[in-house]
Tab-separated table of C-alpha atoms and ligand atoms in Angstrom:
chain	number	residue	atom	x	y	z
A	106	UNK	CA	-2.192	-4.437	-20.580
A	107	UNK	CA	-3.864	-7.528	-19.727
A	108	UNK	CA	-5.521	-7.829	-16.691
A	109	UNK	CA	-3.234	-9.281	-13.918
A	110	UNK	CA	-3.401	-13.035	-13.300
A	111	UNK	CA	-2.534	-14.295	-9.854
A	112	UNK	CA	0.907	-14.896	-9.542
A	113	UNK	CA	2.214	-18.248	-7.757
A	114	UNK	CA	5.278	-18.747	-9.653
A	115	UNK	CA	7.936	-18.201	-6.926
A	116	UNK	CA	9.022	-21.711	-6.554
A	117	UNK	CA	12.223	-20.262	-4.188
A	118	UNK	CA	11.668	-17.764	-1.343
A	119	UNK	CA	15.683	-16.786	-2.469
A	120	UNK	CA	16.388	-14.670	-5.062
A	121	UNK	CA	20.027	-15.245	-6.092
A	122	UNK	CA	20.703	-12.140	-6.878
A	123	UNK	CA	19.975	-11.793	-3.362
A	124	UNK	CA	23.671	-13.164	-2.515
A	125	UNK	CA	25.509	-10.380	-5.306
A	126	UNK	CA	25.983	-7.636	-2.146
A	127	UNK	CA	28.696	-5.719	-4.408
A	128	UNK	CA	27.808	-1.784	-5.212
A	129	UNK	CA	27.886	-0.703	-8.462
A	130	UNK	CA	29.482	3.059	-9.600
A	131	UNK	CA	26.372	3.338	-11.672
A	132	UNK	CA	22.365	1.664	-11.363
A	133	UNK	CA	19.160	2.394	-13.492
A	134	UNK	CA	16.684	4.401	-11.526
A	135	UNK	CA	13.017	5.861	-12.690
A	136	UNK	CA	12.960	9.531	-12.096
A	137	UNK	CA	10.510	12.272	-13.009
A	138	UNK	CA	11.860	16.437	-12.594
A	139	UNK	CA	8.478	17.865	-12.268
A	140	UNK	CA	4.464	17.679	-11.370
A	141	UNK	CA	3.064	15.623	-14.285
A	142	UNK	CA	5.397	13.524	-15.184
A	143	UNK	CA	6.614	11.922	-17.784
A	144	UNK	CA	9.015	9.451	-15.350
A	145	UNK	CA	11.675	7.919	-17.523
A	146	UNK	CA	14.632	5.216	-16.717
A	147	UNK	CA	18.072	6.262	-16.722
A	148	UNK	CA	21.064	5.465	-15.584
A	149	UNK	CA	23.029	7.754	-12.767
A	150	UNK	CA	25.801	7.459	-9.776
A	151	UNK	CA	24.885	5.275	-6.917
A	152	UNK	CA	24.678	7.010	-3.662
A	153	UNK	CA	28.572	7.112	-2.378
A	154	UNK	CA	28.104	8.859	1.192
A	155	UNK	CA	25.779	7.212	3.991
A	156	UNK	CA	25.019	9.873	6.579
A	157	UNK	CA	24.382	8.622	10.220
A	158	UNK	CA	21.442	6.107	10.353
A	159	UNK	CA	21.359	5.258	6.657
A	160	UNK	CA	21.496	1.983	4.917
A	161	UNK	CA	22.362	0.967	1.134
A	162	UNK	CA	19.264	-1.393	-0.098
A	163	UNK	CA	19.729	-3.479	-3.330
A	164	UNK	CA	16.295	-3.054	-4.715
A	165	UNK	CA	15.455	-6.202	-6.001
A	166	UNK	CA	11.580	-5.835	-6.197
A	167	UNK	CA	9.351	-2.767	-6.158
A	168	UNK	CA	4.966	-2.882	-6.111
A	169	UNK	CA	3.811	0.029	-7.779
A	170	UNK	CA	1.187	1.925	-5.575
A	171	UNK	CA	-1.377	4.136	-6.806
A	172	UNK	CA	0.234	7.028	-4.007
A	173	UNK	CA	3.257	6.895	-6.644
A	174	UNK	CA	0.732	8.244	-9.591
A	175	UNK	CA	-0.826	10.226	-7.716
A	176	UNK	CA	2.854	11.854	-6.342
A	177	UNK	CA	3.912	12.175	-9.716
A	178	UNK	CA	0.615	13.182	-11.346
A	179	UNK	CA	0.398	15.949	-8.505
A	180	UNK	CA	-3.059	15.790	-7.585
A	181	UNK	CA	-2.757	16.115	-3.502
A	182	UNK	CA	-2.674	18.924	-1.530
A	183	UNK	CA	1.251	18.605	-0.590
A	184	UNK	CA	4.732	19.187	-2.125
A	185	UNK	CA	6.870	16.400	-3.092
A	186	UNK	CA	10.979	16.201	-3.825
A	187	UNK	CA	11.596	17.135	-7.139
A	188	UNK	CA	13.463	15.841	-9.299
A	189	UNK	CA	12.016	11.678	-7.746
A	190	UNK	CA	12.610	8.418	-7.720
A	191	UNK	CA	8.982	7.312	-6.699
A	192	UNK	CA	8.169	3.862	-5.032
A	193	UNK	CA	7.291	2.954	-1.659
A	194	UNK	CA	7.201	-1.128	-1.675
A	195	UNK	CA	10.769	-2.185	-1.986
A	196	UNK	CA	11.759	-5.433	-1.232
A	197	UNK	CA	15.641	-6.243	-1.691
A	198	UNK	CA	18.770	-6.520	0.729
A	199	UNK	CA	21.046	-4.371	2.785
A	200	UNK	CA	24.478	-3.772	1.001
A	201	UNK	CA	26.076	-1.177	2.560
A	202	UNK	CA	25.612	0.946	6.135
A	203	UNK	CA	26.429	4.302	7.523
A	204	UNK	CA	27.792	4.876	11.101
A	205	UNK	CA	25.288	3.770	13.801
A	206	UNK	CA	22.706	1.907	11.053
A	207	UNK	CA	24.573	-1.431	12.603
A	208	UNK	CA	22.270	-1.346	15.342
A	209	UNK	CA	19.629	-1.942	13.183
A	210	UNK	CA	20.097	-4.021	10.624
A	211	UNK	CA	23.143	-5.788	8.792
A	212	UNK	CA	24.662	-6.262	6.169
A	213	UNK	CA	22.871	-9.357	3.616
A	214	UNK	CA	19.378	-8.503	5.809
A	215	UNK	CA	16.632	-8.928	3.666
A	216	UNK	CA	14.252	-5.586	3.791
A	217	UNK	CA	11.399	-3.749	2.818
A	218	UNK	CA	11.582	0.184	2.326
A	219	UNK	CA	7.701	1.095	2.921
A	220	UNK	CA	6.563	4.586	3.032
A	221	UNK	CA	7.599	5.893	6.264
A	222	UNK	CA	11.389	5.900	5.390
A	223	UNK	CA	11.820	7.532	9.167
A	224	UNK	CA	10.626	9.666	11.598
A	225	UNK	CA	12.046	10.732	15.031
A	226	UNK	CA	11.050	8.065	17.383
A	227	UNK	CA	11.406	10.134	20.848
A	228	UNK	CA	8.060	12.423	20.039
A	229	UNK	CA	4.460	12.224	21.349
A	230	UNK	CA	3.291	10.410	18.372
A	231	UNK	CA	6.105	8.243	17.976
A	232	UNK	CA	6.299	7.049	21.377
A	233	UNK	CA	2.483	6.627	21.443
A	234	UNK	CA	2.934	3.669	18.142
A	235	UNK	CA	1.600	6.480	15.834
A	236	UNK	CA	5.281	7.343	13.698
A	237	UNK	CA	2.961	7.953	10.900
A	238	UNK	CA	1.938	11.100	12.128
A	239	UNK	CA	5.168	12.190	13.171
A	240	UNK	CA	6.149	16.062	12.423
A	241	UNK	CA	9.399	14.564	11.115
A	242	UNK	CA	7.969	11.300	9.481
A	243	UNK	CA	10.191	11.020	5.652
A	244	UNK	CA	8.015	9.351	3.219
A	245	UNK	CA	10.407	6.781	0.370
A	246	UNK	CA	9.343	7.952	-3.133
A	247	UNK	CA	7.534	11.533	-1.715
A	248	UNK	CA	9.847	13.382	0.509
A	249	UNK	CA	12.810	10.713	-0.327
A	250	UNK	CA	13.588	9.183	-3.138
A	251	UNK	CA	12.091	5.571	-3.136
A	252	UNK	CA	12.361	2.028	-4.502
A	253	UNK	CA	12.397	2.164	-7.923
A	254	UNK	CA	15.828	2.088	-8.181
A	255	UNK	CA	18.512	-0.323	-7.821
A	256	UNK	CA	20.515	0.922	-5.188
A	257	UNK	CA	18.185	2.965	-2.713
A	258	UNK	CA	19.639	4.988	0.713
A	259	UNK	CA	17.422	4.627	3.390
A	260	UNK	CA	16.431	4.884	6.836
A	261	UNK	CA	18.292	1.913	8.781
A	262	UNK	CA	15.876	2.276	11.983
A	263	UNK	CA	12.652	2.424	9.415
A	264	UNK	CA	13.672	-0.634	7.411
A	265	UNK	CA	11.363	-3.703	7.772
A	266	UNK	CA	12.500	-6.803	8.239
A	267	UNK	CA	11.393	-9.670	5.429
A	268	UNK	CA	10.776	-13.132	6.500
A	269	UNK	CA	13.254	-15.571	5.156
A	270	UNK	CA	10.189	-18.171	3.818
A	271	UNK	CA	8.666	-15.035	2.052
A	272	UNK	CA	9.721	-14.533	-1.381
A	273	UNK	CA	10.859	-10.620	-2.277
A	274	UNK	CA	7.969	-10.173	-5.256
A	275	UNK	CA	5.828	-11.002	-3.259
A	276	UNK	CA	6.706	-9.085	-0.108
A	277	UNK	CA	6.957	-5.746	-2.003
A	278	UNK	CA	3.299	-4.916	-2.073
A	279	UNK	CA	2.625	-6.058	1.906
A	280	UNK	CA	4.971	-2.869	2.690
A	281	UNK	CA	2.238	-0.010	1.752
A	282	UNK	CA	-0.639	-1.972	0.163
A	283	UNK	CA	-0.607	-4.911	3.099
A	284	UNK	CA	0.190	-2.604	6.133
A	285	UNK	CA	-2.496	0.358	5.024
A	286	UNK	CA	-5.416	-2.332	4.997
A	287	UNK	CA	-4.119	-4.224	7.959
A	288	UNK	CA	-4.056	-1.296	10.427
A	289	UNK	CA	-6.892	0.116	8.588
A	290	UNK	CA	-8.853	-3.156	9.310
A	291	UNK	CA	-7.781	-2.831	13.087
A	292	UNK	CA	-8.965	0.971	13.015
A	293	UNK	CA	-12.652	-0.820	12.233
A	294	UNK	CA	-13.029	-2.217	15.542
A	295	UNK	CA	-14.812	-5.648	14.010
A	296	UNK	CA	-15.176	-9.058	15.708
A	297	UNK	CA	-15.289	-11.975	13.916
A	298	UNK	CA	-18.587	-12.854	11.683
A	299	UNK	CA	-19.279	-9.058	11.292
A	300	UNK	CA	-19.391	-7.396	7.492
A	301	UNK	CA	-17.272	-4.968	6.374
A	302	UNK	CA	-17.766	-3.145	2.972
A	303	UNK	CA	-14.515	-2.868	0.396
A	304	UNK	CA	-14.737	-0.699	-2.068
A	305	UNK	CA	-11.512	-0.818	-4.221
A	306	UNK	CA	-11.551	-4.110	-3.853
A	307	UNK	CA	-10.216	-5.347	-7.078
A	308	UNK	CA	-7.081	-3.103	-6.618
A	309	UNK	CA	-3.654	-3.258	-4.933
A	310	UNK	CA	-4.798	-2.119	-1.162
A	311	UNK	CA	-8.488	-3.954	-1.610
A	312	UNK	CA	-7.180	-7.021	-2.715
A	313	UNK	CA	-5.191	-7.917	0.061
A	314	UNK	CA	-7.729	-6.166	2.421
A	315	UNK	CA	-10.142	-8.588	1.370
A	316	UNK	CA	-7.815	-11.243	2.700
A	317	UNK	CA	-6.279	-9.793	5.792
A	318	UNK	CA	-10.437	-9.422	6.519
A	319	UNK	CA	-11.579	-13.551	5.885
A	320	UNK	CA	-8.297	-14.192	7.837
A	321	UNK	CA	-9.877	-12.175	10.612
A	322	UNK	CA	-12.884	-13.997	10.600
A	323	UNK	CA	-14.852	-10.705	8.865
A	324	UNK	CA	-17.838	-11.282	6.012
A	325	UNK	CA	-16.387	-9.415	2.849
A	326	UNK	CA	-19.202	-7.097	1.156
A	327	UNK	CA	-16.318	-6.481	-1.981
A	328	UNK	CA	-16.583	-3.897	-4.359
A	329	UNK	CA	-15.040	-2.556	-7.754
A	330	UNK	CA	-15.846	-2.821	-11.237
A	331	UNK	CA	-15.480	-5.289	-13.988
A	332	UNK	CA	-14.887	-9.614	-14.531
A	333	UNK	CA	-11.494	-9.906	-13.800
A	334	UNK	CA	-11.911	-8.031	-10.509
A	335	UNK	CA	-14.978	-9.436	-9.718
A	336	UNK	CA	-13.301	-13.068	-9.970
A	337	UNK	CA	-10.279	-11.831	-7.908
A	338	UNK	CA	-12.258	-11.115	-5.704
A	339	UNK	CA	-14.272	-13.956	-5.126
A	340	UNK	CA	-11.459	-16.014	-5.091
A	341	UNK	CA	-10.153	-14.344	-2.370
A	342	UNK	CA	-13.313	-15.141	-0.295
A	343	UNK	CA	-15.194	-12.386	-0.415
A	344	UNK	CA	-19.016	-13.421	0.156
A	345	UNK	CA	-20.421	-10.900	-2.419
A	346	UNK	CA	-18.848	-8.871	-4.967
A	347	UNK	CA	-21.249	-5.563	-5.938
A	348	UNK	CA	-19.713	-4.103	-9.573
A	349	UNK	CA	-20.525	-0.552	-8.848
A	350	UNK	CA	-20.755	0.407	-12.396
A	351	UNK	CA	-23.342	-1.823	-12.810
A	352	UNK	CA	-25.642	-2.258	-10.255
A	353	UNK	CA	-28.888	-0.260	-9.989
A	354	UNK	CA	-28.810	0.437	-6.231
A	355	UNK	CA	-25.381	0.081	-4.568
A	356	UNK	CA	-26.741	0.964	-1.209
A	357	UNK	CA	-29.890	-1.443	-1.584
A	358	UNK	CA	-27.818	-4.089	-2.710
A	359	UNK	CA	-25.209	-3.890	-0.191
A	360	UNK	CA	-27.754	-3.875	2.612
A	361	UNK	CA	-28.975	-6.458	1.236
A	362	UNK	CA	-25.937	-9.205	1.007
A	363	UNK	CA	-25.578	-7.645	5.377
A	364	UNK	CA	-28.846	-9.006	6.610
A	365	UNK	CA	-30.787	-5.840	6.037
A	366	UNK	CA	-28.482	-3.658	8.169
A	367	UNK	CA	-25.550	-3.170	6.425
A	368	UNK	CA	-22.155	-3.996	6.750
A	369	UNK	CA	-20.699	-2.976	10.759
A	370	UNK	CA	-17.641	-1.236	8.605
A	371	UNK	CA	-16.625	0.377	4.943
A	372	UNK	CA	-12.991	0.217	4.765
A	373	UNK	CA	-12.645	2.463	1.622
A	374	UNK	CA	-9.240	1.327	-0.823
A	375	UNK	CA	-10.889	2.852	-3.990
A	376	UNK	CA	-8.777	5.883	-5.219
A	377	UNK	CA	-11.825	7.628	-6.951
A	378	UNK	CA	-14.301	10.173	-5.044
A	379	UNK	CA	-17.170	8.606	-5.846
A	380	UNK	CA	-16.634	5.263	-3.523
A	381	UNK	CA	-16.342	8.176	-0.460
A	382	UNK	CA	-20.379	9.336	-1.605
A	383	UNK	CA	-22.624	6.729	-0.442
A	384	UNK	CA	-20.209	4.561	2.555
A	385	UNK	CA	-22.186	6.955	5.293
A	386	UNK	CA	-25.354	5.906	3.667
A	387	UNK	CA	-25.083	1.255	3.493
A	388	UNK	CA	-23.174	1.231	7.047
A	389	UNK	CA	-25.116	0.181	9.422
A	390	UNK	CA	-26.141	2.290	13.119
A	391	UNK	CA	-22.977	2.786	15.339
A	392	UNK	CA	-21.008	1.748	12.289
A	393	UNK	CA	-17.404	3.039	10.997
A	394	UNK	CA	-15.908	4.346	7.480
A	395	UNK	CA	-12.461	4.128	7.720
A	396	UNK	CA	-10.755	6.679	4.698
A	397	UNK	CA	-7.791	4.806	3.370
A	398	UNK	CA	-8.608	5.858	-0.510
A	399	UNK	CA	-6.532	9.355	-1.298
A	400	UNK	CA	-8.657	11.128	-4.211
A	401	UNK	CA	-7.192	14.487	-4.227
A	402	UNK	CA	-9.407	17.313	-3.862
A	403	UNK	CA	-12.210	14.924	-1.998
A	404	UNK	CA	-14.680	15.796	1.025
A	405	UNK	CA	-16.777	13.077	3.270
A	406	UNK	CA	-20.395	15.325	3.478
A	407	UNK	CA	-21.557	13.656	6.894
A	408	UNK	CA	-25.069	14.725	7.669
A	409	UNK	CA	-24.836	15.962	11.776
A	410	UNK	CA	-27.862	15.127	12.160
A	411	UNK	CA	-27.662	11.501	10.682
A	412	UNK	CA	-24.515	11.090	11.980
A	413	UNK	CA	-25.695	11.717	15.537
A	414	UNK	CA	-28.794	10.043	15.065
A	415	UNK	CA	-27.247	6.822	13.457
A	416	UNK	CA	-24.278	7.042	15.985
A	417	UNK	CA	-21.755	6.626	13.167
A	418	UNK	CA	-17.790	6.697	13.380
A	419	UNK	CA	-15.116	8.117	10.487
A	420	UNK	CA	-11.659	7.241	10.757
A	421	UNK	CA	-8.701	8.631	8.376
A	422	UNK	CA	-6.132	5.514	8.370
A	423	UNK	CA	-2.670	6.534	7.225
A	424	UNK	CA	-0.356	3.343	6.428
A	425	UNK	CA	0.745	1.667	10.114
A	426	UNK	CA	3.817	1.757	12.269
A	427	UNK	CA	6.500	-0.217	12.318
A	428	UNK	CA	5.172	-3.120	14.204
A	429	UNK	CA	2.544	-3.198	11.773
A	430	UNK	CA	4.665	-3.674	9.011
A	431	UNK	CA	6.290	-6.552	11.191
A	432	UNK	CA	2.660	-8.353	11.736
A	433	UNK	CA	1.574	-7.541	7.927
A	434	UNK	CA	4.608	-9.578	7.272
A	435	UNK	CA	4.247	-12.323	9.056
A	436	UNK	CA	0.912	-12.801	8.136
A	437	UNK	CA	2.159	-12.974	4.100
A	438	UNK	CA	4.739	-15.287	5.667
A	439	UNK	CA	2.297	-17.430	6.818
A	440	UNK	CA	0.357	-17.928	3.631
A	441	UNK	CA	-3.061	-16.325	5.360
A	442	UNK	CA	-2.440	-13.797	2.746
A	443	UNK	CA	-0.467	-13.732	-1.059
A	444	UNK	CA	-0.449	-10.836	-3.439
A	445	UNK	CA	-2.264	-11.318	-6.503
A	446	UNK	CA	0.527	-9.745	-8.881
A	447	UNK	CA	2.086	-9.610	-12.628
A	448	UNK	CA	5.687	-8.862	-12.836
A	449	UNK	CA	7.001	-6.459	-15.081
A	450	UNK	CA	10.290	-4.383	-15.684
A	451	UNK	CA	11.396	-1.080	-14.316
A	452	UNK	CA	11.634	0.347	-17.851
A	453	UNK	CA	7.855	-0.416	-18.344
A	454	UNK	CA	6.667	1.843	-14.671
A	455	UNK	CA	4.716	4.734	-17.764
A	456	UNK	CA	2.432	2.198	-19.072
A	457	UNK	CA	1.968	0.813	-15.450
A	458	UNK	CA	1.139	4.353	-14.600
A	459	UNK	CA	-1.582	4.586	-17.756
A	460	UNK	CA	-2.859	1.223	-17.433
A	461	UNK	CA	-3.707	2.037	-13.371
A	462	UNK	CA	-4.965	5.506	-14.244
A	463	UNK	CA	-7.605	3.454	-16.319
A	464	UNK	CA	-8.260	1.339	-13.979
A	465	UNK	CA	-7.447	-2.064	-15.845
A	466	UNK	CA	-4.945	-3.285	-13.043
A	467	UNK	CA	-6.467	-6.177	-10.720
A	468	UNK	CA	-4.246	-6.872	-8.001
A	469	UNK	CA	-0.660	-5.149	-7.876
A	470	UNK	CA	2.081	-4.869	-10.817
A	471	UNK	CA	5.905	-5.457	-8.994
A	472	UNK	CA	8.718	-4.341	-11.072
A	473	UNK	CA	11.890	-6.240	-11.589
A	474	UNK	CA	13.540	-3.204	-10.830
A	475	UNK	CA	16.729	-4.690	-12.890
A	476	UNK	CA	14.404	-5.017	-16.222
B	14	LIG	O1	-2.250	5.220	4.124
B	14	LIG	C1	-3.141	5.273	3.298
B	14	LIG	N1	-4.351	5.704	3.616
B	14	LIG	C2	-2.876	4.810	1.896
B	14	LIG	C3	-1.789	3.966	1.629
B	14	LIG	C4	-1.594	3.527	0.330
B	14	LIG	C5	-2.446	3.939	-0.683
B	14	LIG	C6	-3.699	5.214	0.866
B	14	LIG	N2	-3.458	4.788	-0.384
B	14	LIG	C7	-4.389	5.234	-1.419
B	14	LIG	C8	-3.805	5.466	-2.791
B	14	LIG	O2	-3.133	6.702	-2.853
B	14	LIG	C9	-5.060	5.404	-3.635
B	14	LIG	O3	-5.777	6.629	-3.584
B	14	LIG	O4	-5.341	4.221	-1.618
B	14	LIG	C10	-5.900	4.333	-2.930
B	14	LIG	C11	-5.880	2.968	-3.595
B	14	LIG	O5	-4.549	2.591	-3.895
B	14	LIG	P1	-4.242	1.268	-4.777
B	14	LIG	O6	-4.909	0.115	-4.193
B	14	LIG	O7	-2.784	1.247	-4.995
B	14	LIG	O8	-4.994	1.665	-6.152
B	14	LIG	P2	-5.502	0.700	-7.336
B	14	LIG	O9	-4.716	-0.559	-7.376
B	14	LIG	O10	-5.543	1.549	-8.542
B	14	LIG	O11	-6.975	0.301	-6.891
B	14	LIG	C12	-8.020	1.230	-6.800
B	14	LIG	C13	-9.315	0.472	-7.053
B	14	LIG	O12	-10.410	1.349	-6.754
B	14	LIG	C14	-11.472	0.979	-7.638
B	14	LIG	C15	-10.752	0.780	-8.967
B	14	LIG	O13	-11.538	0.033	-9.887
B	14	LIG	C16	-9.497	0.028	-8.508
B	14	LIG	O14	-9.664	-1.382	-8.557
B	14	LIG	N3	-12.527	1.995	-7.578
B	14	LIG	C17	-12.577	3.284	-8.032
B	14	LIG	I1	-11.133	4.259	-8.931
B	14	LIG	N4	-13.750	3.878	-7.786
B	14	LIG	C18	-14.488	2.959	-7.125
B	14	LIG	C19	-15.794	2.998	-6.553
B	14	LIG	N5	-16.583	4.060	-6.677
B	14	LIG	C20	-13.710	1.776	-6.969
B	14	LIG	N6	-14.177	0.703	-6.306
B	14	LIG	C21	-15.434	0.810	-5.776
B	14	LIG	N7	-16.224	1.898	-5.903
B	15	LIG	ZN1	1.402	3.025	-1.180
């Protein structure tokens, strides 16, 4: 697949199909029965019953997110539903509700379904902003089935509200990809003219964190592999771009483009191990690596002593809340931010899955979920 170009062609923020709010006996959804794949499109009942709480979403758009390969490929350390309908960035409109989801949302709302579908709101973590970490916390296309379906039940108190000047394509990818770099730029603890260090840059999550960051007033040290990245990148704003397949000395070099120092932050949004190896090394004294990359099977080897000695910080980062999701939004809404995305069918989610597993996709792919 060809690299993806940026994407500015939504002339209206309305879809039309955005006004159809009729249910269907039957939709199209992309499911795969076991570890490993292969996912395939068919066509099954639409979701009759809506327990307490639940909402119907018309699925209109869907980003693909690197958590759905790595859900269906297997490769972390935790069980998912089986058979699944993946997909954790759905952008469409609320068609039907289940008793008490009225206090929510309504019926015609435009929504996202991000990956926390729900959790319990009345523990220590949920009170405390922190639902991600919830005991309860359902995850959309893990625990749930997700977004790559037409029809879709979720979680009314979970759902995120869309902006009305936002267009649906290209809210689908703020849901996980914008939220995880937006909180995870927060965790960092930056002020304005500071550097922070993005490997993954090039990618779904990095792309956008590269923006949320110049919004911010942060110097972007990016970093991924390859031309088309490299000139997403840039265009984005970031300062430097460092292809790490390439360069002779990655830790020189980024020291380098930070006034000697290195960068006050690494926010890392690469899925591969290797970006984790040398972060603790280019940050600078009394600097933070924040872990937002998920390559299974992956340790952080933090030297005590240099760790200590350098006064360094490392933060895990785990998507944001729902407030986050609601600021992530707005920002998107705003125009400080806008995906860099291709759009491509439903039926075509396996060669997505290849293409990203070879790491030829620059910015996000968002599925038509109807195609
Ligand atoms: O809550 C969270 N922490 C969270 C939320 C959402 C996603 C975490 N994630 C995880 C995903 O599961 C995945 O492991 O973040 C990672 C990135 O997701 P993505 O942005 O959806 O993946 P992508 O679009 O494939 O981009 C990954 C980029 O990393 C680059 C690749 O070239 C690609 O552009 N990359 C790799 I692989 N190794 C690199 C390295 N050593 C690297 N860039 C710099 N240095
Ligand atoms: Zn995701």
């Amino acid at each position: 697949m060809a690299p993806t170009a940026s994407n500015t062609t939504s002339s209206s923020a309305i879809d039309p199909r955005e006004k159809k709010l009729d249910v269907p006996g039957q939709h199209k959804a992309a499911i795969f029965d076991k570890k490993g794949g292969p996912v395939s499109v068919r066509t099954v009942p639409v979701a009759r019953e809506l327990k307490h709480g639940e909402a119907l979403v018309r699925v209109i758009y869907s980003g693909v997110c690197h958590t759905d390969l790595h859900a269906m490929l297997g490769d972390w350390p935790l069980d998912n539903k089986l058979p699944l309908v993946g997909g954790h960035e759905g952008a469409g409109v609320v068609v039907a509700l289940g008793e008490g989801a009225e206090e929510f949302v309504k019926i015609g709302d435009r929504v996202g379904i991000k990956w926390i579908a729900d959790s319990c709101l009345k523990c220590d973590f949920c009170r405390r902003g922190f639902e991600p970490n919830c005991p309860e916390a359902q995850c959309s296309g893990f625990t749930v089935d997700g977004s790559f379906q037409q029809y879709a039940v979720s979680y009314a108190r979970h759902l995120s509200p869309i902006p009305d000047s936002l267009p649906l394509d290209q809210a689908a990818p703020i849901l996980c990809a914008g939220v995880t770099v937006y909180k995870a730029l927060k965790e960092a603890q930056l002020t304005p003219g500071q550097f922070v260090a993005i490997p993954g840059a090039g990618g779904g999550l990095g792309h956008l964190a590269v923006q949320y960051a110049v919004a911010a007033g942060y110097r972007v040290i990016a970093i991924d592999t390859g031309n088309d990245k490299r000139a997403l990148a840039e265009k984005l704003g970031a300062e430097t771009f460092i292809d790490f397949k390439t360069t002779k000395n990655l830790v020189e070099e980024i020291k380098q483009a930070s006034g000697g120092l290195g960068p006050h932050a690494a926010v890392v949004a690469a899925s591969g191990a290797a970006a984790y190896e040398q972060a603790l090394d280019y940050i600078r004294s009394r600097g933070t690596l924040v872990a937002v990359g998920l390559p299974g099977g992956t340790d952080i080897k933090a030297n005590v002593f240099f760790t200590v000695f350098r006064s360094l910080r490392i933060v895990g980062s785990y998507v944001g809340n729902r407030q986050d999701a609601v600021e992530a939004l707005d920002i998107a809404a705003r125009g400080k931010v806008r995906t860099s995305f291709k759009t491509l069918g439903l039926s075509e989610l396996p060669k997505v899955y290849e293409d990203m597993n070879s790491g030829k996709i620059a910015g996000r792919i968002v599925l038509d979920i109807d195609k």
